[in-house]
PDB file of C-alpha atoms and ligand atoms in Angstrom:
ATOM      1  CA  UNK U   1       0.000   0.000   0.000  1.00  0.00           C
ATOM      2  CA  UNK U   2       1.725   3.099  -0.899  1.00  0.00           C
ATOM      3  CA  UNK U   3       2.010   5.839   1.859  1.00  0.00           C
ATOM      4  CA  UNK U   4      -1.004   7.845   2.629  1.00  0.00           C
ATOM      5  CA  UNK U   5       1.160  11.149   2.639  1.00  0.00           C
ATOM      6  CA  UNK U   6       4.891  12.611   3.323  1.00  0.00           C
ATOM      7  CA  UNK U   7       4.150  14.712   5.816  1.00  0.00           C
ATOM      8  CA  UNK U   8       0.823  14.730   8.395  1.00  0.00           C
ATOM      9  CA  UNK U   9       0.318  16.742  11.255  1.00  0.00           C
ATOM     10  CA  UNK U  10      -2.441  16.309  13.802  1.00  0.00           C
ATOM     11  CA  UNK U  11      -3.739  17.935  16.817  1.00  0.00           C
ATOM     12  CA  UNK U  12      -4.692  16.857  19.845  1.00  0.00           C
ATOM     13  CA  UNK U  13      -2.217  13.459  19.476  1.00  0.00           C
ATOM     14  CA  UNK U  14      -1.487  12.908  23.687  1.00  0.00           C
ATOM     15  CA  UNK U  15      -4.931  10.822  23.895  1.00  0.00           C
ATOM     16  CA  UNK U  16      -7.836   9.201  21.894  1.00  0.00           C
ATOM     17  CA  UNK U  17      -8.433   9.029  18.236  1.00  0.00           C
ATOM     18  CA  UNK U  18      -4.962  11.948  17.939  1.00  0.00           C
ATOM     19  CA  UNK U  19      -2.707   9.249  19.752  1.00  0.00           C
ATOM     20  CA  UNK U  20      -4.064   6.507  17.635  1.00  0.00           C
ATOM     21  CA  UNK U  21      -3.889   7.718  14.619  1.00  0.00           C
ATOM     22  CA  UNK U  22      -0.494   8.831  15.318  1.00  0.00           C
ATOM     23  CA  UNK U  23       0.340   4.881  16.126  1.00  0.00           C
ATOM     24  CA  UNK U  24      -1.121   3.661  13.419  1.00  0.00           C
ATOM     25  CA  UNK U  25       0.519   5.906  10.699  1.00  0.00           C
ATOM     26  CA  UNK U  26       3.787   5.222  12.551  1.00  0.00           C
ATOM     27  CA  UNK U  27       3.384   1.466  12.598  1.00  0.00           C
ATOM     28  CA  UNK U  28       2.198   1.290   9.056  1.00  0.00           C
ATOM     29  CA  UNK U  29       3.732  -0.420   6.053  1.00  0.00           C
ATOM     30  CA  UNK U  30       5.220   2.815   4.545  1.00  0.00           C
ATOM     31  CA  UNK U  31       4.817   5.676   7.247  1.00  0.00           C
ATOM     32  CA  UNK U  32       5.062   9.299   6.208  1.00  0.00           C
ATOM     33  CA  UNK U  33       8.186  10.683   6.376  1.00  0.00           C
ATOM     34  CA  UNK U  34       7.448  13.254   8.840  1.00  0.00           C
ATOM     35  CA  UNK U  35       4.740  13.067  11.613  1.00  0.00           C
ATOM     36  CA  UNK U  36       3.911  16.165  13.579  1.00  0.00           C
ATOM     37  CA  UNK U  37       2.673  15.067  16.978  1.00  0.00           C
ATOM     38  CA  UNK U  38       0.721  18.113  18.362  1.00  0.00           C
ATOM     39  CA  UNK U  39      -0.622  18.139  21.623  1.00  0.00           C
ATOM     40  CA  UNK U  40      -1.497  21.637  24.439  1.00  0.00           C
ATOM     41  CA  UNK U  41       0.699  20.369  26.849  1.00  0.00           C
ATOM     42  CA  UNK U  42       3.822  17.532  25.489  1.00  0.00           C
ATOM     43  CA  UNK U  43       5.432  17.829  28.957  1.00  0.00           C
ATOM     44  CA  UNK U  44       2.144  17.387  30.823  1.00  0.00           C
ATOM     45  CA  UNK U  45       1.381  13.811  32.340  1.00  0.00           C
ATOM     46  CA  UNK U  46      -0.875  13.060  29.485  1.00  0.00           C
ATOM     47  CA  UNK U  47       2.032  13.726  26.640  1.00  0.00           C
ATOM     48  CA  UNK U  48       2.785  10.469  25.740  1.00  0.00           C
ATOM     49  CA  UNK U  49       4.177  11.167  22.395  1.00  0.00           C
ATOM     50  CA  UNK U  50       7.818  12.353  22.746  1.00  0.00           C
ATOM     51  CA  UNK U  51       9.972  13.191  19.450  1.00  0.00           C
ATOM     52  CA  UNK U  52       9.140  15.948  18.054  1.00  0.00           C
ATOM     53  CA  UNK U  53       7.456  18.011  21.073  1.00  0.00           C
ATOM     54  CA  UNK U  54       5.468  20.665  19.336  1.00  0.00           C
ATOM     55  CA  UNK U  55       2.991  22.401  21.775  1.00  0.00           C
ATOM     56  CA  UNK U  56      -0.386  23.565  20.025  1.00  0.00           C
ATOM     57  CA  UNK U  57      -3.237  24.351  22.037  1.00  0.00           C
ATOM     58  CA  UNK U  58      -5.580  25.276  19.034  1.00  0.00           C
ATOM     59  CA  UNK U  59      -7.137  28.428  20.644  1.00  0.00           C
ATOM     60  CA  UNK U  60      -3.513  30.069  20.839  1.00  0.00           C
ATOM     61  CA  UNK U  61      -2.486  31.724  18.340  1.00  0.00           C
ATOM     62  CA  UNK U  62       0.990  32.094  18.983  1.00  0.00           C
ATOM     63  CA  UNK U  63       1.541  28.450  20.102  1.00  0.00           C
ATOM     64  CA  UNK U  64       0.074  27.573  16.450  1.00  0.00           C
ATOM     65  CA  UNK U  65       2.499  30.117  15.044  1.00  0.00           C
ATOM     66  CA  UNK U  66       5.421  28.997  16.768  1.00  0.00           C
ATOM     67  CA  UNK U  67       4.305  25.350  15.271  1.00  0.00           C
ATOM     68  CA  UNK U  68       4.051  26.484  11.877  1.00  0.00           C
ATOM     69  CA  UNK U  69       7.838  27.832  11.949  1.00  0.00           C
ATOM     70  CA  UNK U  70       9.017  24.208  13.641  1.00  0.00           C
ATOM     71  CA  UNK U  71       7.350  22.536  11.069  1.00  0.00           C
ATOM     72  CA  UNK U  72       8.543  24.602   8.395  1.00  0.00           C
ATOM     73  CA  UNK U  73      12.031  24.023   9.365  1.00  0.00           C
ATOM     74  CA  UNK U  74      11.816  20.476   9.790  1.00  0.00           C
ATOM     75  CA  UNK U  75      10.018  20.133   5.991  1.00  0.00           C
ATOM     76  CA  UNK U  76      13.365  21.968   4.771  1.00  0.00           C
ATOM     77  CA  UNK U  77      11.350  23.329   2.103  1.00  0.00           C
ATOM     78  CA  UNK U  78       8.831  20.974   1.163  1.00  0.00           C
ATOM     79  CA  UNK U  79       4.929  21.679   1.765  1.00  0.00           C
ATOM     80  CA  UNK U  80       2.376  19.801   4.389  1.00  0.00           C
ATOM     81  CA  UNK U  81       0.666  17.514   3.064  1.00  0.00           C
ATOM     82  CA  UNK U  82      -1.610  16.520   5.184  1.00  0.00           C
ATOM     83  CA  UNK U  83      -3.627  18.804   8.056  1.00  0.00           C
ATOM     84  CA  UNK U  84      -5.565  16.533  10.331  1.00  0.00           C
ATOM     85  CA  UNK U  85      -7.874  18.688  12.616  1.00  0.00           C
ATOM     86  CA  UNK U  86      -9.119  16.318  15.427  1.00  0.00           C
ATOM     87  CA  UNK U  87      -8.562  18.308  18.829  1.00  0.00           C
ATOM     88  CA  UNK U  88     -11.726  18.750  20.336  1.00  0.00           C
ATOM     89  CA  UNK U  89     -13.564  18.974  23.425  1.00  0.00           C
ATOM     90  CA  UNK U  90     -17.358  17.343  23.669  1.00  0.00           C
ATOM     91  CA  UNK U  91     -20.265  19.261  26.157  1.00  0.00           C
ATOM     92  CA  UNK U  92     -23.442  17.810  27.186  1.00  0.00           C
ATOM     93  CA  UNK U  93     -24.392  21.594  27.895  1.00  0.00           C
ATOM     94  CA  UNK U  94     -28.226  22.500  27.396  1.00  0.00           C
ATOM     95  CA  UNK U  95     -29.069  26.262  25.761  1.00  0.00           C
ATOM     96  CA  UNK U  96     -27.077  28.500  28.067  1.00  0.00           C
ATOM     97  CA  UNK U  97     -24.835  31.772  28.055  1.00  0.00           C
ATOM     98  CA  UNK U  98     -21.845  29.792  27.859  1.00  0.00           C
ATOM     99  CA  UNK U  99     -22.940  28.352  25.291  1.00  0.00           C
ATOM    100  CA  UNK U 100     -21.634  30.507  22.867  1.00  0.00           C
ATOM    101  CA  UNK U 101     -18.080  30.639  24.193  1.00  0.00           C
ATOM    102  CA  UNK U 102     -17.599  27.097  24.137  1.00  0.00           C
ATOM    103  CA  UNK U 103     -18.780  26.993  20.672  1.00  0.00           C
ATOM    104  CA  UNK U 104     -15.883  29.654  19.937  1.00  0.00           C
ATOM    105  CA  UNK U 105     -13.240  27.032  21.654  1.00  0.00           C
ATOM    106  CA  UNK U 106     -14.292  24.288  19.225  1.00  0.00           C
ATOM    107  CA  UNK U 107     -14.182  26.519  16.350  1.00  0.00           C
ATOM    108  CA  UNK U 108     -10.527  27.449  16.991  1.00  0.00           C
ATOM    109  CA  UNK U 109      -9.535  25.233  14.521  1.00  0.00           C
ATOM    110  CA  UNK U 110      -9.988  27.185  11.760  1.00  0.00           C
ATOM    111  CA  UNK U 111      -6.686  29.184  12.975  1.00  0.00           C
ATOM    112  CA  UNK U 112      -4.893  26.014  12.441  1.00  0.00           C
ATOM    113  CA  UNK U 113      -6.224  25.909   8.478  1.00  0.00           C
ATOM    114  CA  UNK U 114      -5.155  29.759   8.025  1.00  0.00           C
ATOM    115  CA  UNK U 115      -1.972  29.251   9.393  1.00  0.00           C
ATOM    116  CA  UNK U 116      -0.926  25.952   7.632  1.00  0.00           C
ATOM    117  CA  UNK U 117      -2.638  26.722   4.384  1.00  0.00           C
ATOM    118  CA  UNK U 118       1.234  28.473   2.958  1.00  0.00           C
ATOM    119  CA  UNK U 119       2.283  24.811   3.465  1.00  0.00           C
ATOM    120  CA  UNK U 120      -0.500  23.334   1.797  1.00  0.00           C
ATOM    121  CA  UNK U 121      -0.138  25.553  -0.892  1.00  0.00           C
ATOM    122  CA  UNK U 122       3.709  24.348  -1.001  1.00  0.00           C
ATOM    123  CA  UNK U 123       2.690  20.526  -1.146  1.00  0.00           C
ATOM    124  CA  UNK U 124       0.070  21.168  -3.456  1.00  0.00           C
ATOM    125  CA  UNK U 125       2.752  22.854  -6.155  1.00  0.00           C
ATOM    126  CA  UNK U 126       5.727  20.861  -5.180  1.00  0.00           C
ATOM    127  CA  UNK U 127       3.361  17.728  -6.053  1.00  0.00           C
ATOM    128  CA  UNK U 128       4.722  15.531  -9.065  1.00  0.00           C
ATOM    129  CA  UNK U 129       0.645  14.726  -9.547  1.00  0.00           C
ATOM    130  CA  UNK U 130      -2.764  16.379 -10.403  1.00  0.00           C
ATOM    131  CA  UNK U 131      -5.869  15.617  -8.883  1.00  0.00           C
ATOM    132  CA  UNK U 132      -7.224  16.242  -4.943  1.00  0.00           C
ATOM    133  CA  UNK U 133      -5.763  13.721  -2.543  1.00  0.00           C
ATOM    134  CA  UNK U 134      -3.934  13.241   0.887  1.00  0.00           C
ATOM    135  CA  UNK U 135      -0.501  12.599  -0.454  1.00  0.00           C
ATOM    136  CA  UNK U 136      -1.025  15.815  -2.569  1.00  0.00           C
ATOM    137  CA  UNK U 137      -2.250  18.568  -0.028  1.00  0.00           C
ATOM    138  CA  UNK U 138      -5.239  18.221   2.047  1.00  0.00           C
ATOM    139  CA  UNK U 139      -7.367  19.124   5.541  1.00  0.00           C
ATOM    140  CA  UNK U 140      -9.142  16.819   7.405  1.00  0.00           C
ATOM    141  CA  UNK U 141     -12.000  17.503   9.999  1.00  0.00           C
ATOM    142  CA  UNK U 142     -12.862  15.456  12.668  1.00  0.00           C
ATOM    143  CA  UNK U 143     -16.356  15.790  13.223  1.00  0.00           C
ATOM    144  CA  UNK U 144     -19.466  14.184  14.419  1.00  0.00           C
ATOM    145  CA  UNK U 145     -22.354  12.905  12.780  1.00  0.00           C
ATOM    146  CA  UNK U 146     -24.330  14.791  16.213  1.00  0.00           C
ATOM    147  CA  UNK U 147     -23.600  17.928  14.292  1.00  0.00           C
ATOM    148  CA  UNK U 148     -25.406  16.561  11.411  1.00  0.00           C
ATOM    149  CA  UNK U 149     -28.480  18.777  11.399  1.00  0.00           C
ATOM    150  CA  UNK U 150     -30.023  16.341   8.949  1.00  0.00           C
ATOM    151  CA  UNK U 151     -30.148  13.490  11.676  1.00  0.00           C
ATOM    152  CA  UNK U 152     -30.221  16.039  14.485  1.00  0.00           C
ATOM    153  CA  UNK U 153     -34.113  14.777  14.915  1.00  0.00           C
ATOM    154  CA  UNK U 154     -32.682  10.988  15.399  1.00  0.00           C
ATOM    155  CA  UNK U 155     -30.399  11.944  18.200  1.00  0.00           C
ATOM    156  CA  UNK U 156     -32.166  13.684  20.641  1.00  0.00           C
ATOM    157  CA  UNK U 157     -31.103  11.988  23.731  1.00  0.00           C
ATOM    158  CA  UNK U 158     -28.723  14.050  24.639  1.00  0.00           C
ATOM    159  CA  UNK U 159     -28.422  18.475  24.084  1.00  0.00           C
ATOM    160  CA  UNK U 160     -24.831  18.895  23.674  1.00  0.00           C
ATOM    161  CA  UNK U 161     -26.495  22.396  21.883  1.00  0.00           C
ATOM    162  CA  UNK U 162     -22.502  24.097  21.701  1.00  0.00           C
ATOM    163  CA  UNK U 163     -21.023  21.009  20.633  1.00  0.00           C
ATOM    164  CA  UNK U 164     -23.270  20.072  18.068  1.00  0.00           C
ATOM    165  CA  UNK U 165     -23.652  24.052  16.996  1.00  0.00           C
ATOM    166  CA  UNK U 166     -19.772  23.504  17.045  1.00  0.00           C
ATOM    167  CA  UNK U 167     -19.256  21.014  14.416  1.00  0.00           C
ATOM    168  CA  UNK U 168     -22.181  21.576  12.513  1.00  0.00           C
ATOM    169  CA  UNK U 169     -20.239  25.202  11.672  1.00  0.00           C
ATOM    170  CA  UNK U 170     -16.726  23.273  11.105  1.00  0.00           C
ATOM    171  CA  UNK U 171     -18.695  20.847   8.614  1.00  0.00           C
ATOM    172  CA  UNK U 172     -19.733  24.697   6.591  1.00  0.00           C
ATOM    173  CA  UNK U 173     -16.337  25.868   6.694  1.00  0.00           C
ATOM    174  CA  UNK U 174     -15.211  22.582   5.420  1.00  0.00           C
ATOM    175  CA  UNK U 175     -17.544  22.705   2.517  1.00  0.00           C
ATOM    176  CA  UNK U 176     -16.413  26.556   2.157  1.00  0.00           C
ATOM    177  CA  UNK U 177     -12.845  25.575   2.367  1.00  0.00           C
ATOM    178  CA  UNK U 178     -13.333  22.649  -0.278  1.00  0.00           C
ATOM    179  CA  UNK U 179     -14.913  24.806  -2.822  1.00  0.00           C
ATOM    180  CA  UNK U 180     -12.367  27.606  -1.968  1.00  0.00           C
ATOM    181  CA  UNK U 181      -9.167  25.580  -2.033  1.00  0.00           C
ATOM    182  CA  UNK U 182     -10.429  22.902  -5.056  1.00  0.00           C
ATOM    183  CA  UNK U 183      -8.213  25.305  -8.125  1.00  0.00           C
ATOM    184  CA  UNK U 184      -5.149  25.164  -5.417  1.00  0.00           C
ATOM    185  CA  UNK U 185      -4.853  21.428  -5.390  1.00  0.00           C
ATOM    186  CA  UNK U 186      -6.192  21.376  -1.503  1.00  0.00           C
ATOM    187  CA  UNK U 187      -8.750  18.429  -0.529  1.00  0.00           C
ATOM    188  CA  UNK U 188     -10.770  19.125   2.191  1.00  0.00           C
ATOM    189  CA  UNK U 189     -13.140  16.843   4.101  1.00  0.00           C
ATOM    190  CA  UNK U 190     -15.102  16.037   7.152  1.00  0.00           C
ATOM    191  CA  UNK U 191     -14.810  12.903   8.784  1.00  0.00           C
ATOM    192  CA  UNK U 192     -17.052  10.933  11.576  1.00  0.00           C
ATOM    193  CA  UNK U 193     -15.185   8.684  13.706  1.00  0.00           C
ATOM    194  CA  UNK U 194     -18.096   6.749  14.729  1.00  0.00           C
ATOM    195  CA  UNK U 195     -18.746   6.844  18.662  1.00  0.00           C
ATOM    196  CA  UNK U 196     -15.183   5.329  20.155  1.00  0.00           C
ATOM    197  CA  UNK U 197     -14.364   4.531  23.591  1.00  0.00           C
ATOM    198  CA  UNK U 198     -11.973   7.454  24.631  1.00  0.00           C
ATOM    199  CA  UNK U 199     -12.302   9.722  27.174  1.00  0.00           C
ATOM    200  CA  UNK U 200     -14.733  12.095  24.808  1.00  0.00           C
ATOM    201  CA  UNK U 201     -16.912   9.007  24.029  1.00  0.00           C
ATOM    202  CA  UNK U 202     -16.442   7.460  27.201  1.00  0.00           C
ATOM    203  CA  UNK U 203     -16.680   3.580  27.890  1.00  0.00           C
ATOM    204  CA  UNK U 204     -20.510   3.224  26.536  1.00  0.00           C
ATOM    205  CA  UNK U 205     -19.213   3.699  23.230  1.00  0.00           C
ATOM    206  CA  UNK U 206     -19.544   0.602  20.783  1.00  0.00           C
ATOM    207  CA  UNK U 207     -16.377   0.945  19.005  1.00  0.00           C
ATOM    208  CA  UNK U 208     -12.548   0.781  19.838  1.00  0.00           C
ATOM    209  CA  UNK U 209     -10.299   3.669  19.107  1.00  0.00           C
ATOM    210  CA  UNK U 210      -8.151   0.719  17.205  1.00  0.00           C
ATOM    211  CA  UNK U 211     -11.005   0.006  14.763  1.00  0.00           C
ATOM    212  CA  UNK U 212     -12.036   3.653  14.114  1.00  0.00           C
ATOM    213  CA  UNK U 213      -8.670   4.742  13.074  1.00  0.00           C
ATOM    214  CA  UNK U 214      -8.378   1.711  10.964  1.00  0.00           C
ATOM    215  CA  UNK U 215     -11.543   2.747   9.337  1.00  0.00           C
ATOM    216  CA  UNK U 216     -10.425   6.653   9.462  1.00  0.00           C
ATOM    217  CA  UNK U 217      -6.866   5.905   7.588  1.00  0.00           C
ATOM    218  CA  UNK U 218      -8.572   3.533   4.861  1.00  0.00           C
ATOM    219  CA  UNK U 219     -10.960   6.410   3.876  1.00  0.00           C
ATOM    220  CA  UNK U 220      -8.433   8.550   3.992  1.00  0.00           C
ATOM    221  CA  UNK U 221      -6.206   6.804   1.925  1.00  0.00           C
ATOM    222  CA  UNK U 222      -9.306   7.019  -0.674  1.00  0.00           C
ATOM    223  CA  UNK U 223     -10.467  10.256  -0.790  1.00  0.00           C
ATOM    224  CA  UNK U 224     -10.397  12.283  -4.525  1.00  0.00           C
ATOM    225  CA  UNK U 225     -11.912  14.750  -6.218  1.00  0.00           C
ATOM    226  CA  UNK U 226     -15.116  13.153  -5.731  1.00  0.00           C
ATOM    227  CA  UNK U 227     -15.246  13.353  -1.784  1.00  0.00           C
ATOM    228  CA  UNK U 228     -13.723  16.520  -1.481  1.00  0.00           C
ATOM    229  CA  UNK U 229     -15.993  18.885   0.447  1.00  0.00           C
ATOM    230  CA  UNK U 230     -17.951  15.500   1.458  1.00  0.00           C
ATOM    231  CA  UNK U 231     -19.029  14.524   4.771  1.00  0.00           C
ATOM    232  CA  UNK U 232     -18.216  10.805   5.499  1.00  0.00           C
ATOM    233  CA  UNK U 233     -18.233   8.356   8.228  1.00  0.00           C
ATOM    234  CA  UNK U 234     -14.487   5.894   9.274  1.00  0.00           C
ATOM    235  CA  UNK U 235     -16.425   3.383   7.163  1.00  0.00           C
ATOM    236  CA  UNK U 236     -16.379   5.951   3.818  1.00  0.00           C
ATOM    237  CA  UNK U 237     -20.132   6.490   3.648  1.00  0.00           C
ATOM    238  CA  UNK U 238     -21.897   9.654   3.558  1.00  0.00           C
ATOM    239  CA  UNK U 239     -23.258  11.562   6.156  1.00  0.00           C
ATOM    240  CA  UNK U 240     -26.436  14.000   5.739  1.00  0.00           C
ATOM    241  CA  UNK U 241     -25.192  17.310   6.469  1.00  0.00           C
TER     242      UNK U 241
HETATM  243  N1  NAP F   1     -15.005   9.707  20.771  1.00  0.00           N
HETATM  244  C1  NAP F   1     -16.080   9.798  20.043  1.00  0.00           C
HETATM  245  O1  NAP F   1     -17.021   9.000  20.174  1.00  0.00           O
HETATM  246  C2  NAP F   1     -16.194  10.883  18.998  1.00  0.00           C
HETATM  247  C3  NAP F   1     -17.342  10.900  18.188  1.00  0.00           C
HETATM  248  C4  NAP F   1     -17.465  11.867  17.212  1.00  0.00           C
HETATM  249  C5  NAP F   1     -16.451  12.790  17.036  1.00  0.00           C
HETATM  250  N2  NAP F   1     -15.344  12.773  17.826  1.00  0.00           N
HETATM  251  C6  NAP F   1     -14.317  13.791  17.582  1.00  0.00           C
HETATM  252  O2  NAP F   1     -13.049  13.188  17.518  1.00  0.00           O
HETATM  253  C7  NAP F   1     -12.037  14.105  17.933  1.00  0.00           C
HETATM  254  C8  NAP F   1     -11.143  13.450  18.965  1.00  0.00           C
HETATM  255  O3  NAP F   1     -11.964  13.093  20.058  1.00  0.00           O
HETATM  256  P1  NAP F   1     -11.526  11.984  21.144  1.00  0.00           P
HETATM  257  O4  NAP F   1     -12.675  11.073  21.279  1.00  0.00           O
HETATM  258  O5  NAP F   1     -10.190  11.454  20.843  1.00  0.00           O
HETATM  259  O6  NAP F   1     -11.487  12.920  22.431  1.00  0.00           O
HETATM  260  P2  NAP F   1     -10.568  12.920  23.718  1.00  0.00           P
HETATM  261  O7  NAP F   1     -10.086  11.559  24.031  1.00  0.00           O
HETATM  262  O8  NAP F   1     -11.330  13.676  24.739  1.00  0.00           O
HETATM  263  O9  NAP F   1      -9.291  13.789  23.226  1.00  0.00           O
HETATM  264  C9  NAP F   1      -9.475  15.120  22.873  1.00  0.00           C
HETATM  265  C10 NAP F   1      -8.145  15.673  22.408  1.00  0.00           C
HETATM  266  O10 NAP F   1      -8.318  17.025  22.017  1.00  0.00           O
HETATM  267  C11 NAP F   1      -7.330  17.797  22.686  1.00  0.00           C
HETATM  268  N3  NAP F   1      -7.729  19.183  22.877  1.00  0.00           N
HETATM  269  C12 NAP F   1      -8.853  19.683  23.428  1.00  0.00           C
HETATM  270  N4  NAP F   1      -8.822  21.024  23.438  1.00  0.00           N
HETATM  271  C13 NAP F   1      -7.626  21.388  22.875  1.00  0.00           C
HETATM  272  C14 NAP F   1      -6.990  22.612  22.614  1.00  0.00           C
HETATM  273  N5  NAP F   1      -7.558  23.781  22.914  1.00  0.00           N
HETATM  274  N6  NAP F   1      -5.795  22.598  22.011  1.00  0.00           N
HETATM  275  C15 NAP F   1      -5.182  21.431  21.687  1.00  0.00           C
HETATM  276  N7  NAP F   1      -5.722  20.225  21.939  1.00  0.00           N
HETATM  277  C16 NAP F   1      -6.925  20.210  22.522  1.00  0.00           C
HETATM  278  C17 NAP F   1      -7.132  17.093  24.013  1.00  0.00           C
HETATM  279  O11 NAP F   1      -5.933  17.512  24.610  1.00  0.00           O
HETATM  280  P3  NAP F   1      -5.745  17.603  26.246  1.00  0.00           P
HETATM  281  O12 NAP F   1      -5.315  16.233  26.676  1.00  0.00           O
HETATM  282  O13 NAP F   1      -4.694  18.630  26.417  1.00  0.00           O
HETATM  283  O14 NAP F   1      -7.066  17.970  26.825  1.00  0.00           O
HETATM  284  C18 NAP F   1      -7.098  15.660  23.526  1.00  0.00           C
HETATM  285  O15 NAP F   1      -5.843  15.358  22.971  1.00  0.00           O
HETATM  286  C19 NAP F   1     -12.786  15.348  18.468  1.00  0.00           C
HETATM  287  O16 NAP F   1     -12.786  16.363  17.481  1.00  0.00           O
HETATM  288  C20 NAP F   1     -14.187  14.827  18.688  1.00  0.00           C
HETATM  289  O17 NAP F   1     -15.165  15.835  18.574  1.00  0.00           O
HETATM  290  C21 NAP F   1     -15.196  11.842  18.808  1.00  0.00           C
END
């Protein structure tokens, strides 16, 4: 199987689907060349991935700054290929003032996309290929099918109102960013994990972390053209929006 992508970079990799998919790109067959292990806190007791310690807490700007120029450095001119967005933070929180602010926290990923895109761009150029993919230049979402506002009628057991508001606006800027980025060579998709036992989908969940990443790096390894600005699940199907 040939390498999903030279270079990937994803947030939030101390715990949960970030650590896993980490492990899994570093264990597989042909592993990127460079993996960019980003976590708030690398020295913290829950930084469990050591070599290269780049701190990003996604709703700092200059921490995703000062990433940005490690990266760049460590590319030695080459682009990012690959932008994997999954930091996040779930809330059961019903309609309240806060509501709003913790909607803002989620959101903060967009920063990350601003920042990065001159290294997307680079990738995209620098590619010997045409086409949308994730060894070309590309940003993946984590997201959540409980920000679908198509199903939002099927899953009304629990409120979660500012996560849900949360990723239903990261699966519009997706969209946006797919349509935007499409003539620059940049793929852009949003991706459901399924509901995995971590500490976000807690022990209840049906599904192991192992298996969703699995799932998450096949579809991954498939997305074109066709699924760019597409909203898919870690099996590859699509999602309502
Ligand atoms: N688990 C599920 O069932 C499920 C279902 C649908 C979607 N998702 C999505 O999948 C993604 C990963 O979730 P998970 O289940 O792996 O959750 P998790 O185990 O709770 O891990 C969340 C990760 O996000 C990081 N994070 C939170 N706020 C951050 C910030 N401001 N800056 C940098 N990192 C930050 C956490 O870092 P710290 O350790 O520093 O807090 C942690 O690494 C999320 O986007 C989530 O919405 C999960």
């Amino acid at each position: 199987m040939a390498a999903l992508a030279r270079s990937v970079l994803v947030t939030g990799s101390n715990r949960g689907i970030g650590l896993e998919l980490v492990r899994q790109l570093a264990a597989s067959p042909q592993p990127p060349q460079h993996i960019f292990a980003t976590c708030r806190d690398p020295d913290g007791p829950r930084g469990k991935v050591t070599s290269p310690k780049i701190p990003v807490n996604t709703v700092d700007l200059p921490s995703i700054r000062r990433a940005v120029q490690v990266v760049e450095s460590c590319l030695e001119g080459q682009g990012l290929n690959l932008l994997i967005n999954n930091a996040g933070i779930g809330s059961h929180a019903t309609l309240q003032p806060e509501t709003l602010k913790r909607v803002c926290i989620n959101r903060a990923w967009v920063s990350l996309c601003q920042e990065f895109l001159p290294l997307l761009e680079k990738a995209a150029k620098g590619a010997q290929k045409t086409g949308l993919s994730c060894s070309r230049a590309a940003i993946v979402n984590v997201s959540s099918k409980v920000g679908s506002i198509g199903l939002c009628l099927g899953v009304l057991e629990a409120p979660m109102y500012p996560y849900r508001a949360s990723k239903a606006a990261q699966n519009m800027v997706t969209r946006c960013l797919a349509a935007e980025l499409r003539d620059k060579g940049i793929l852009c998709t949003a991706i459901h994990p399924g509901w995995v036992k971590t500490d976000m989908g807690t022990e209840q969940a049906p599904m192991t972390v192992e298996r969703s990443v699995q799932g998450i790096l096949a579809v991954l390894g498939s997305l074109s053209q066709e699924t760019s600005g597409a909203f898919l699940d870690w099996e590859g199907n699509s999602l309502p929006w």
